PDB file of C-alpha atoms in Angstrom:
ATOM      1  CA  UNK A 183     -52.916  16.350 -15.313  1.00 49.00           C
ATOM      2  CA  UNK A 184     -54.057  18.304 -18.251  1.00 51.00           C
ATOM      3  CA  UNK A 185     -57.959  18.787 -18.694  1.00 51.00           C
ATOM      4  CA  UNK A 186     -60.081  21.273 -21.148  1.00 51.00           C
ATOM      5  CA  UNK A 187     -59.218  24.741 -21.814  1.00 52.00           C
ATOM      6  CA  UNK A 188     -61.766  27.210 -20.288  1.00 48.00           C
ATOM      7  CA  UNK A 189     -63.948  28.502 -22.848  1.00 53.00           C
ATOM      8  CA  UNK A 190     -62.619  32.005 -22.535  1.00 71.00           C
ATOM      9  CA  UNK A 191     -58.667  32.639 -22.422  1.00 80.00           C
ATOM     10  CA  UNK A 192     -57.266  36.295 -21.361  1.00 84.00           C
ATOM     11  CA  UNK A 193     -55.424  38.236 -23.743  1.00 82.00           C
ATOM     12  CA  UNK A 194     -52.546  38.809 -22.002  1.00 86.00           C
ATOM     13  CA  UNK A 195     -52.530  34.438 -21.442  1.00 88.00           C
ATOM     14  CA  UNK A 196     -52.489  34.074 -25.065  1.00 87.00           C
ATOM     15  CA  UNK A 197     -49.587  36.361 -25.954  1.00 85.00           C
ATOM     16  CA  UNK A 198     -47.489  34.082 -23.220  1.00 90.00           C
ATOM     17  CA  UNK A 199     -48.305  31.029 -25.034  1.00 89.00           C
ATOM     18  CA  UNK A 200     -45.864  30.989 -27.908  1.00 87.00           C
ATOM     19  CA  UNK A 201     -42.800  31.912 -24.831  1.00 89.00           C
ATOM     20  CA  UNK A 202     -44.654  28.709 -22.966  1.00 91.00           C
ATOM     21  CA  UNK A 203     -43.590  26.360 -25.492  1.00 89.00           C
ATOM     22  CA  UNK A 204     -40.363  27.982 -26.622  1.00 89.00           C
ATOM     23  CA  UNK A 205     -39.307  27.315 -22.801  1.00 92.00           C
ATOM     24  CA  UNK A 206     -40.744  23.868 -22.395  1.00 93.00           C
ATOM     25  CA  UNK A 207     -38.523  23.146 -25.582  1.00 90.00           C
ATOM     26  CA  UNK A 208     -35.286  24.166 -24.026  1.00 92.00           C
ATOM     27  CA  UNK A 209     -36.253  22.109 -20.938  1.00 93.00           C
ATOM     28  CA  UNK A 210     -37.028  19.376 -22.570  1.00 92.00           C
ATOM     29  CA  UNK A 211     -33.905  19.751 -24.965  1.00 92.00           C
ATOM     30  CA  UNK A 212     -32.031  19.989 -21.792  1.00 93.00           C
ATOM     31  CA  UNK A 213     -33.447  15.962 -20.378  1.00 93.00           C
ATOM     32  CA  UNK A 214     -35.571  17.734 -17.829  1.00 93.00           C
ATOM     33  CA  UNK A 215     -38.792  15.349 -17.104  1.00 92.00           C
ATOM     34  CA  UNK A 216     -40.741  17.513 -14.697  1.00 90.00           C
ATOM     35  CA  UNK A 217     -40.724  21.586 -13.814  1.00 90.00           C
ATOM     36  CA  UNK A 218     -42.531  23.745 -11.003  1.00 89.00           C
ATOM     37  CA  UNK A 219     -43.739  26.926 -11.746  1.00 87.00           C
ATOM     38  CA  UNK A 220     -41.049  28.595 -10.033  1.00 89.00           C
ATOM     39  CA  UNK A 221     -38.650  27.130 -12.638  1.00 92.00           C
ATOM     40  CA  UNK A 222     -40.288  28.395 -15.204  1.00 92.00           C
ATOM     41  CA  UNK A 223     -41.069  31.682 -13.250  1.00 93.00           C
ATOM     42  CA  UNK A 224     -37.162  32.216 -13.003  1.00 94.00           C
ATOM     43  CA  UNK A 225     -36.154  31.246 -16.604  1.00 94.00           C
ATOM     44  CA  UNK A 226     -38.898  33.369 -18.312  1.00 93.00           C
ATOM     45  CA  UNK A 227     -38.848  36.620 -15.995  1.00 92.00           C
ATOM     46  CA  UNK A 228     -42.308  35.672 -15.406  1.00 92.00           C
ATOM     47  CA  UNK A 229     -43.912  35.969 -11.926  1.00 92.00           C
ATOM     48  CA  UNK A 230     -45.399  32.165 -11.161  1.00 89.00           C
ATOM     49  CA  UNK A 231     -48.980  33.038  -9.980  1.00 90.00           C
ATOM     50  CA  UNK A 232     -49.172  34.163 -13.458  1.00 92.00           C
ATOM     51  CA  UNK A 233     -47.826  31.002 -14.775  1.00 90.00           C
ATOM     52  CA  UNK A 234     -50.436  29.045 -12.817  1.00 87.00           C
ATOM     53  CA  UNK A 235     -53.060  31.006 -13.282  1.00 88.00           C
ATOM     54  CA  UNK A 236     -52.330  30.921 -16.960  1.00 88.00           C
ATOM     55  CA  UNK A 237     -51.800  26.845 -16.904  1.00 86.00           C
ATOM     56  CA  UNK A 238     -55.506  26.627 -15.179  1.00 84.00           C
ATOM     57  CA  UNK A 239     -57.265  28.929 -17.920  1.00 82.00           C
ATOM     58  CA  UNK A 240     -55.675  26.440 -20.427  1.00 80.00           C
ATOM     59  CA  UNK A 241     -56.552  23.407 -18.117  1.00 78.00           C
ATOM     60  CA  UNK A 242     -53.010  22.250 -17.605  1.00 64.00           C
ATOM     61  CA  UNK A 243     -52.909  21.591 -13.897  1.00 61.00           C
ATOM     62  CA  UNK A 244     -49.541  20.380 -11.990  1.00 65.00           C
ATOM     63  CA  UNK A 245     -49.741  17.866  -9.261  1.00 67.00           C
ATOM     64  CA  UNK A 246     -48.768  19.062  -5.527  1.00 67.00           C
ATOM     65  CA  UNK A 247     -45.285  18.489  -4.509  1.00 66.00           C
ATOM     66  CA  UNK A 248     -44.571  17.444  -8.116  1.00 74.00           C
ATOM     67  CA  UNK A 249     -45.152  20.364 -10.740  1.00 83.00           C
ATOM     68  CA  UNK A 250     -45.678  19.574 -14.181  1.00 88.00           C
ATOM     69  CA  UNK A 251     -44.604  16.829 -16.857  1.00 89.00           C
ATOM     70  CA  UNK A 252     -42.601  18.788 -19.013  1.00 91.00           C
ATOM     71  CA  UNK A 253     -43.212  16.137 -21.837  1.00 91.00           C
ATOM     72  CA  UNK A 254     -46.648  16.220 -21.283  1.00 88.00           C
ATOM     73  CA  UNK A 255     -46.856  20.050 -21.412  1.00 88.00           C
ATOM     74  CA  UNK A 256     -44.522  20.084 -24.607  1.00 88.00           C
ATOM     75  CA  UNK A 257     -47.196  18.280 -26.091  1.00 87.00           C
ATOM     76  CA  UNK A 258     -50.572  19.937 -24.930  1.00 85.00           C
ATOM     77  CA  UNK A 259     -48.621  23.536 -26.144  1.00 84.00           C
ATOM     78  CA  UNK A 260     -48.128  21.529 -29.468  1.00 83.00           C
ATOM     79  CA  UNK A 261     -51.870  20.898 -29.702  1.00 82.00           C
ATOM     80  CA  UNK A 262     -53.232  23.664 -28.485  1.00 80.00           C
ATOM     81  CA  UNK A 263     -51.031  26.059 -30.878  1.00 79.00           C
ATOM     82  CA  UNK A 264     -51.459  23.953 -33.765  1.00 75.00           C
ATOM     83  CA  UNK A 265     -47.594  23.359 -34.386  1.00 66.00           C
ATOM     84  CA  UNK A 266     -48.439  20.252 -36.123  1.00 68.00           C
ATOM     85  CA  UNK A 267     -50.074  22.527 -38.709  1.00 76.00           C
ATOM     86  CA  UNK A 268     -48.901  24.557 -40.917  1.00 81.00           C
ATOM     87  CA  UNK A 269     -49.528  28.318 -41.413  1.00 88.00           C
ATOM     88  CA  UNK A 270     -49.051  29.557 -44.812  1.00 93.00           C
ATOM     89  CA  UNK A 271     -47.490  33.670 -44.557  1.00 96.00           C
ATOM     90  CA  UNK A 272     -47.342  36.527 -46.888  1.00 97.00           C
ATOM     91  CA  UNK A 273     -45.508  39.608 -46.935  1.00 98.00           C
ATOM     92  CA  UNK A 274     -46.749  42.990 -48.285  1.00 98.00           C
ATOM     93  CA  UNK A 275     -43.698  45.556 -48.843  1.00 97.00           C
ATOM     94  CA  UNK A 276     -40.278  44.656 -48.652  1.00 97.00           C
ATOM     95  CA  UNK A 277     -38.720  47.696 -47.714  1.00 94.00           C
ATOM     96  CA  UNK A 278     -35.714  47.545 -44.728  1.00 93.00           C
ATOM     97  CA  UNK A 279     -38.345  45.726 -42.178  1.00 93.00           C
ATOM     98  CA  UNK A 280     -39.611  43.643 -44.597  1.00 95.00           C
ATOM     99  CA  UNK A 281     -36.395  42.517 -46.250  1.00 95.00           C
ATOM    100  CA  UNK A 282     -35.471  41.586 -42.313  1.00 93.00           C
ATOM    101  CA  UNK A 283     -38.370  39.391 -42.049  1.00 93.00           C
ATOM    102  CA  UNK A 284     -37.870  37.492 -45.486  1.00 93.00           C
ATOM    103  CA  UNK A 285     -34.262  36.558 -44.319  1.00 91.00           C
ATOM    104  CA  UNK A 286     -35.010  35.673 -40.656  1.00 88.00           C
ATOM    105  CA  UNK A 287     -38.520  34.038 -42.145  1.00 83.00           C
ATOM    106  CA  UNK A 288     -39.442  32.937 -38.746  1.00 77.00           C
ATOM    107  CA  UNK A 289     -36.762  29.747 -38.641  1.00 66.00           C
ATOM    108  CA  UNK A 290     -37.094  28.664 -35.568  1.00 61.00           C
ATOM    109  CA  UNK A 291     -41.090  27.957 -36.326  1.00 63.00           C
ATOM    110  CA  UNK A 292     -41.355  24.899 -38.390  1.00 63.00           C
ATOM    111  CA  UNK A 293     -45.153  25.509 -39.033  1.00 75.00           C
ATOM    112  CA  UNK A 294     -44.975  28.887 -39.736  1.00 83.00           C
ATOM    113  CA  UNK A 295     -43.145  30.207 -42.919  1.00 89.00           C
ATOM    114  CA  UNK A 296     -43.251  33.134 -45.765  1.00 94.00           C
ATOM    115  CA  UNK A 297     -43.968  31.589 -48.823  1.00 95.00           C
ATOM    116  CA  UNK A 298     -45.122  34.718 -50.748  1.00 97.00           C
ATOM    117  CA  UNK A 299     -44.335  38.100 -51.091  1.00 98.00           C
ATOM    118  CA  UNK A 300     -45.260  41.363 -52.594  1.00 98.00           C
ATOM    119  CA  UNK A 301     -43.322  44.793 -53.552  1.00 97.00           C
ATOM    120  CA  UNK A 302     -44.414  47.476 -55.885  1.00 96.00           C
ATOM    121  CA  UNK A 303     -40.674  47.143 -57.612  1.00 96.00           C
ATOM    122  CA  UNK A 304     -41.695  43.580 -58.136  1.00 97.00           C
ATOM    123  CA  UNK A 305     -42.642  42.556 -61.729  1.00 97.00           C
ATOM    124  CA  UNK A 306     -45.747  41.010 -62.471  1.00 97.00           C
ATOM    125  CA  UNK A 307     -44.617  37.750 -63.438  1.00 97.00           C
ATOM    126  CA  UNK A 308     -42.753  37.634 -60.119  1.00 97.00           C
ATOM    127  CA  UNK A 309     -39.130  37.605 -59.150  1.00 97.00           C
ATOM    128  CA  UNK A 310     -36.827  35.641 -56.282  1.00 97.00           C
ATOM    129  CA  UNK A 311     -36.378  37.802 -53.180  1.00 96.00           C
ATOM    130  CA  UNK A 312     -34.738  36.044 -50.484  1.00 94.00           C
ATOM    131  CA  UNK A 313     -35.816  32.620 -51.799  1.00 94.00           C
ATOM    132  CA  UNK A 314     -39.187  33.826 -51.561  1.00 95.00           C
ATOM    133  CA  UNK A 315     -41.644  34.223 -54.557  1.00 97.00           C
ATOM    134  CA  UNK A 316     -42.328  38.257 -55.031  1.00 98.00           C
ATOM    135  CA  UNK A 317     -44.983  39.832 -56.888  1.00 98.00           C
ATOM    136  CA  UNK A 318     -46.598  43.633 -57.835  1.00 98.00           C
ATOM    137  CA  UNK A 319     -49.174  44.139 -55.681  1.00 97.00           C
ATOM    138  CA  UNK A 320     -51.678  44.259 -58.472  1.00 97.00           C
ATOM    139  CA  UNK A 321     -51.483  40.196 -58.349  1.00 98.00           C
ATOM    140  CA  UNK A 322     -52.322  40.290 -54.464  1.00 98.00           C
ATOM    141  CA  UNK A 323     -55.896  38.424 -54.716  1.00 97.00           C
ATOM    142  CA  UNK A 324     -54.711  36.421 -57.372  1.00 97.00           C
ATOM    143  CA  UNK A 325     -51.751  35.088 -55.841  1.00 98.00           C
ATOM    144  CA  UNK A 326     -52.873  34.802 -51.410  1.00 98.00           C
ATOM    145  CA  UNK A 327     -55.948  32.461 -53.432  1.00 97.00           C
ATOM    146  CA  UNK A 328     -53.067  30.356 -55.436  1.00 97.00           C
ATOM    147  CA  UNK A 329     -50.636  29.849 -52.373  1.00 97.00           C
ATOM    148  CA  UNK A 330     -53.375  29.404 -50.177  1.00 96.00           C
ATOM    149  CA  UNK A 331     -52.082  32.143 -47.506  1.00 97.00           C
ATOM    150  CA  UNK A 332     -54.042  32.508 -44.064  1.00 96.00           C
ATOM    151  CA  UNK A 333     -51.981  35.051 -42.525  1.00 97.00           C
ATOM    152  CA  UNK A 334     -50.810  38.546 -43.615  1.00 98.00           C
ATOM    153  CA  UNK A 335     -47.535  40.995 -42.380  1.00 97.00           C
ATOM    154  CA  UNK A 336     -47.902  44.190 -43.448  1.00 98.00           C
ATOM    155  CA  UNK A 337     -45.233  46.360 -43.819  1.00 97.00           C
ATOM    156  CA  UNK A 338     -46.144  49.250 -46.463  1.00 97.00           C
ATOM    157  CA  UNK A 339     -46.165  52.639 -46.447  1.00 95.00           C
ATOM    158  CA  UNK A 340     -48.793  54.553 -43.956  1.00 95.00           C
ATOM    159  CA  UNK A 341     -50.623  56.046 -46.902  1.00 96.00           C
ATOM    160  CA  UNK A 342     -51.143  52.408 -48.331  1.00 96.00           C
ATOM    161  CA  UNK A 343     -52.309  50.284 -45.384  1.00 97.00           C
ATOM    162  CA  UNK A 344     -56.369  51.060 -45.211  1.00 98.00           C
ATOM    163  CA  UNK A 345     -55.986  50.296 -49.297  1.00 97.00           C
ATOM    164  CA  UNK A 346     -54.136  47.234 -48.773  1.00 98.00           C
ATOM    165  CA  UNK A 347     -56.483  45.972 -46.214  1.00 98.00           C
ATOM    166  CA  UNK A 348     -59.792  46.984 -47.952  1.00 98.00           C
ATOM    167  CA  UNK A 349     -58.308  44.403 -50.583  1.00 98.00           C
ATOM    168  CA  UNK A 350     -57.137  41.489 -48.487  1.00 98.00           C
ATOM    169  CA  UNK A 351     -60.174  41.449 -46.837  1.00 97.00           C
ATOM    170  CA  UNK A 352     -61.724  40.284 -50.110  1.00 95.00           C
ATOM    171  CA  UNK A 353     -59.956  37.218 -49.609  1.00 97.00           C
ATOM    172  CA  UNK A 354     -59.436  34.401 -47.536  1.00 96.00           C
ATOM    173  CA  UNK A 355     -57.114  35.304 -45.088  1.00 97.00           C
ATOM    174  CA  UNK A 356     -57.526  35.260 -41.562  1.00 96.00           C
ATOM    175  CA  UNK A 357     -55.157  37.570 -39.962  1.00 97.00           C
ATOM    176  CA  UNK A 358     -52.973  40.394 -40.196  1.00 98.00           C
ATOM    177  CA  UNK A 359     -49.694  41.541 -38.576  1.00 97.00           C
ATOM    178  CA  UNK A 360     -49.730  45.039 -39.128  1.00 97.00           C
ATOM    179  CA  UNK A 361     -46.215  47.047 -38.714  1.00 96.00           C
ATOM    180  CA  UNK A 362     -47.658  50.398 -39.903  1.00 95.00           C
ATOM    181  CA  UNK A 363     -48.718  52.676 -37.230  1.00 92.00           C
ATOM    182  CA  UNK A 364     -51.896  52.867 -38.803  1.00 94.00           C
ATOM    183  CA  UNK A 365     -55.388  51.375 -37.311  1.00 95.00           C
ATOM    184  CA  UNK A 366     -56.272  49.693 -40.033  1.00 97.00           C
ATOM    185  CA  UNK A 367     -60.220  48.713 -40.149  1.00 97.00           C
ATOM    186  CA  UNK A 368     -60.818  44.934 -40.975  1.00 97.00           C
ATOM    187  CA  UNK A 369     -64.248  42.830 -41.036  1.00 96.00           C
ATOM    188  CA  UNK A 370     -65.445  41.009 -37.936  1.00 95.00           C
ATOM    189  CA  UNK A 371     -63.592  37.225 -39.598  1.00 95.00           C
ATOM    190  CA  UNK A 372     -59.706  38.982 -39.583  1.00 97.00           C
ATOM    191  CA  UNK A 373     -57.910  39.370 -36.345  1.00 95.00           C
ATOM    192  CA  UNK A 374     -55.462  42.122 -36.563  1.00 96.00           C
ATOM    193  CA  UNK A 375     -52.059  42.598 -34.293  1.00 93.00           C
ATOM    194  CA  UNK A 376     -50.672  45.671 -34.212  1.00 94.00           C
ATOM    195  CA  UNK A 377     -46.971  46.077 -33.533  1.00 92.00           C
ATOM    196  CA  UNK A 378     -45.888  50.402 -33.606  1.00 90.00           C
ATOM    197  CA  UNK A 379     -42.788  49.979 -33.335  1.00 87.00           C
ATOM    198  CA  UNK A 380     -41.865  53.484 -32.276  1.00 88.00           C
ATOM    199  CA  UNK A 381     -45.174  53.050 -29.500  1.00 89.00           C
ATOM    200  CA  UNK A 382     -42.894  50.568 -28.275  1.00 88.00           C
ATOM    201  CA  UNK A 383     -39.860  52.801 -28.086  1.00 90.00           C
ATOM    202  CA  UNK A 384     -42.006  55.273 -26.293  1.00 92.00           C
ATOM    203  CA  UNK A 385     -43.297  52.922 -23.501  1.00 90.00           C
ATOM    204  CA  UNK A 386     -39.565  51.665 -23.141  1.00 91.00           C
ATOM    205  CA  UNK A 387     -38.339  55.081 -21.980  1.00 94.00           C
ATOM    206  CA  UNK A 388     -40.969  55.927 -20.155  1.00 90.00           C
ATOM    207  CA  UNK A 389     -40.811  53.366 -17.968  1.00 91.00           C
ATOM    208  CA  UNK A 390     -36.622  54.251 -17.886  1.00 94.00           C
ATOM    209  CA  UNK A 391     -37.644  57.482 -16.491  1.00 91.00           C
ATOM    210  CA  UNK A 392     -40.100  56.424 -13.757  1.00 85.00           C
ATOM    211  CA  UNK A 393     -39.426  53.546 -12.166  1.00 75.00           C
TER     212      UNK A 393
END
């Protein structure tokens, strides 16, 4: 039985909501009808209180003795991430990690795509980079406005981030990925996700060395 979200969903709940559906796809791929939590719990490496305390701050609630409709889930996940809509993507600096990301270009996501680019080697009038339509960053407003772009990875320089921002937040977007270990400051309307890479790294070994 699936009912309303709760008005307020944890943090840590909505990073686990992209792996959610991603699961429930390979279930459902599979010709499962119905999963428990456990299921789940052992294919995602994911302990399954948390799964069913994330499932009740989203509303979806199993029945007793049966677990949940996996078709039914598939399709409240759909919803409730909006993968019915599309999310238009831009890229600012393709050096190494943003060459990756124009190749890969999220292709497992069918409503999420790059569809515009920009490098300082670029030319003005724009050039072909992976398929993708590249531009000088001096045509940044100009061009997030024509393609109608919501959401943002950055991936310049350090020294360039805070200037980058300070300029996309004159437009419309909504949200930024941000790949430079900078902080970047943004107005109250952009979310921001910061991914240090090197942070990351950090955490990794530490966690190597004591546990």
């Amino acid at each position: 039985m699936l009912q309303e979200p709760t008005s307020k969903i944890p943090q840590a709940t909505t990073k686990r909501l992209p792996l959610y559906y991603r699961f429930l796809q390979n279930f459902a791929n599979a010709g499962q009808k119905r999963i428990s939590s456990q299921e789940l719990s052992e294919a995602m490496k994911i302990d399954s209180a948390t799964i069913r305390r994330d499932f009740s701050h989203l509303g979806a609630l199993g029945k007793k003795g049966y677990g949940y409709d996996v078709q039914e889930l598939l399709e409240f996940f759909r919803k409730t991430l909006d993968q019915d809509e599309a999310t238009n993507v831009a890229l600012i600096g393709v050096g190494s990690l943003g060459s990756a990301f124009l190749k890969y270009n999220f292709h497992r996501n069918h409503n999420t795509k790059i569809i515009l680019a920009f490098d300082s080697n670029s030319p003005h009038e724009g050039e072909k980079i992976s398929g993708i339509d590249t531009y000088h960053p001096d045509m940044i407003e100009e061009k997030i406005k024509e393609y109608g772009v919501e959401v943002v990875i950055l991936t310049v320089p350090s020294r360039s981030a805070q200037e980058v921002t300070d300029r996309l937040a004159a437009t419309a977007i909504k949200g930024i990925l941000n790949f430079t270990p900078v902080r970047i400051a943004v107005p109250e309307n952009i979310h921001v996700q910061t991914i240090d890479l090197s942070v990351e790294l950090q955490t990794l070994i530490y966690m190597i060395k004591h546990t």
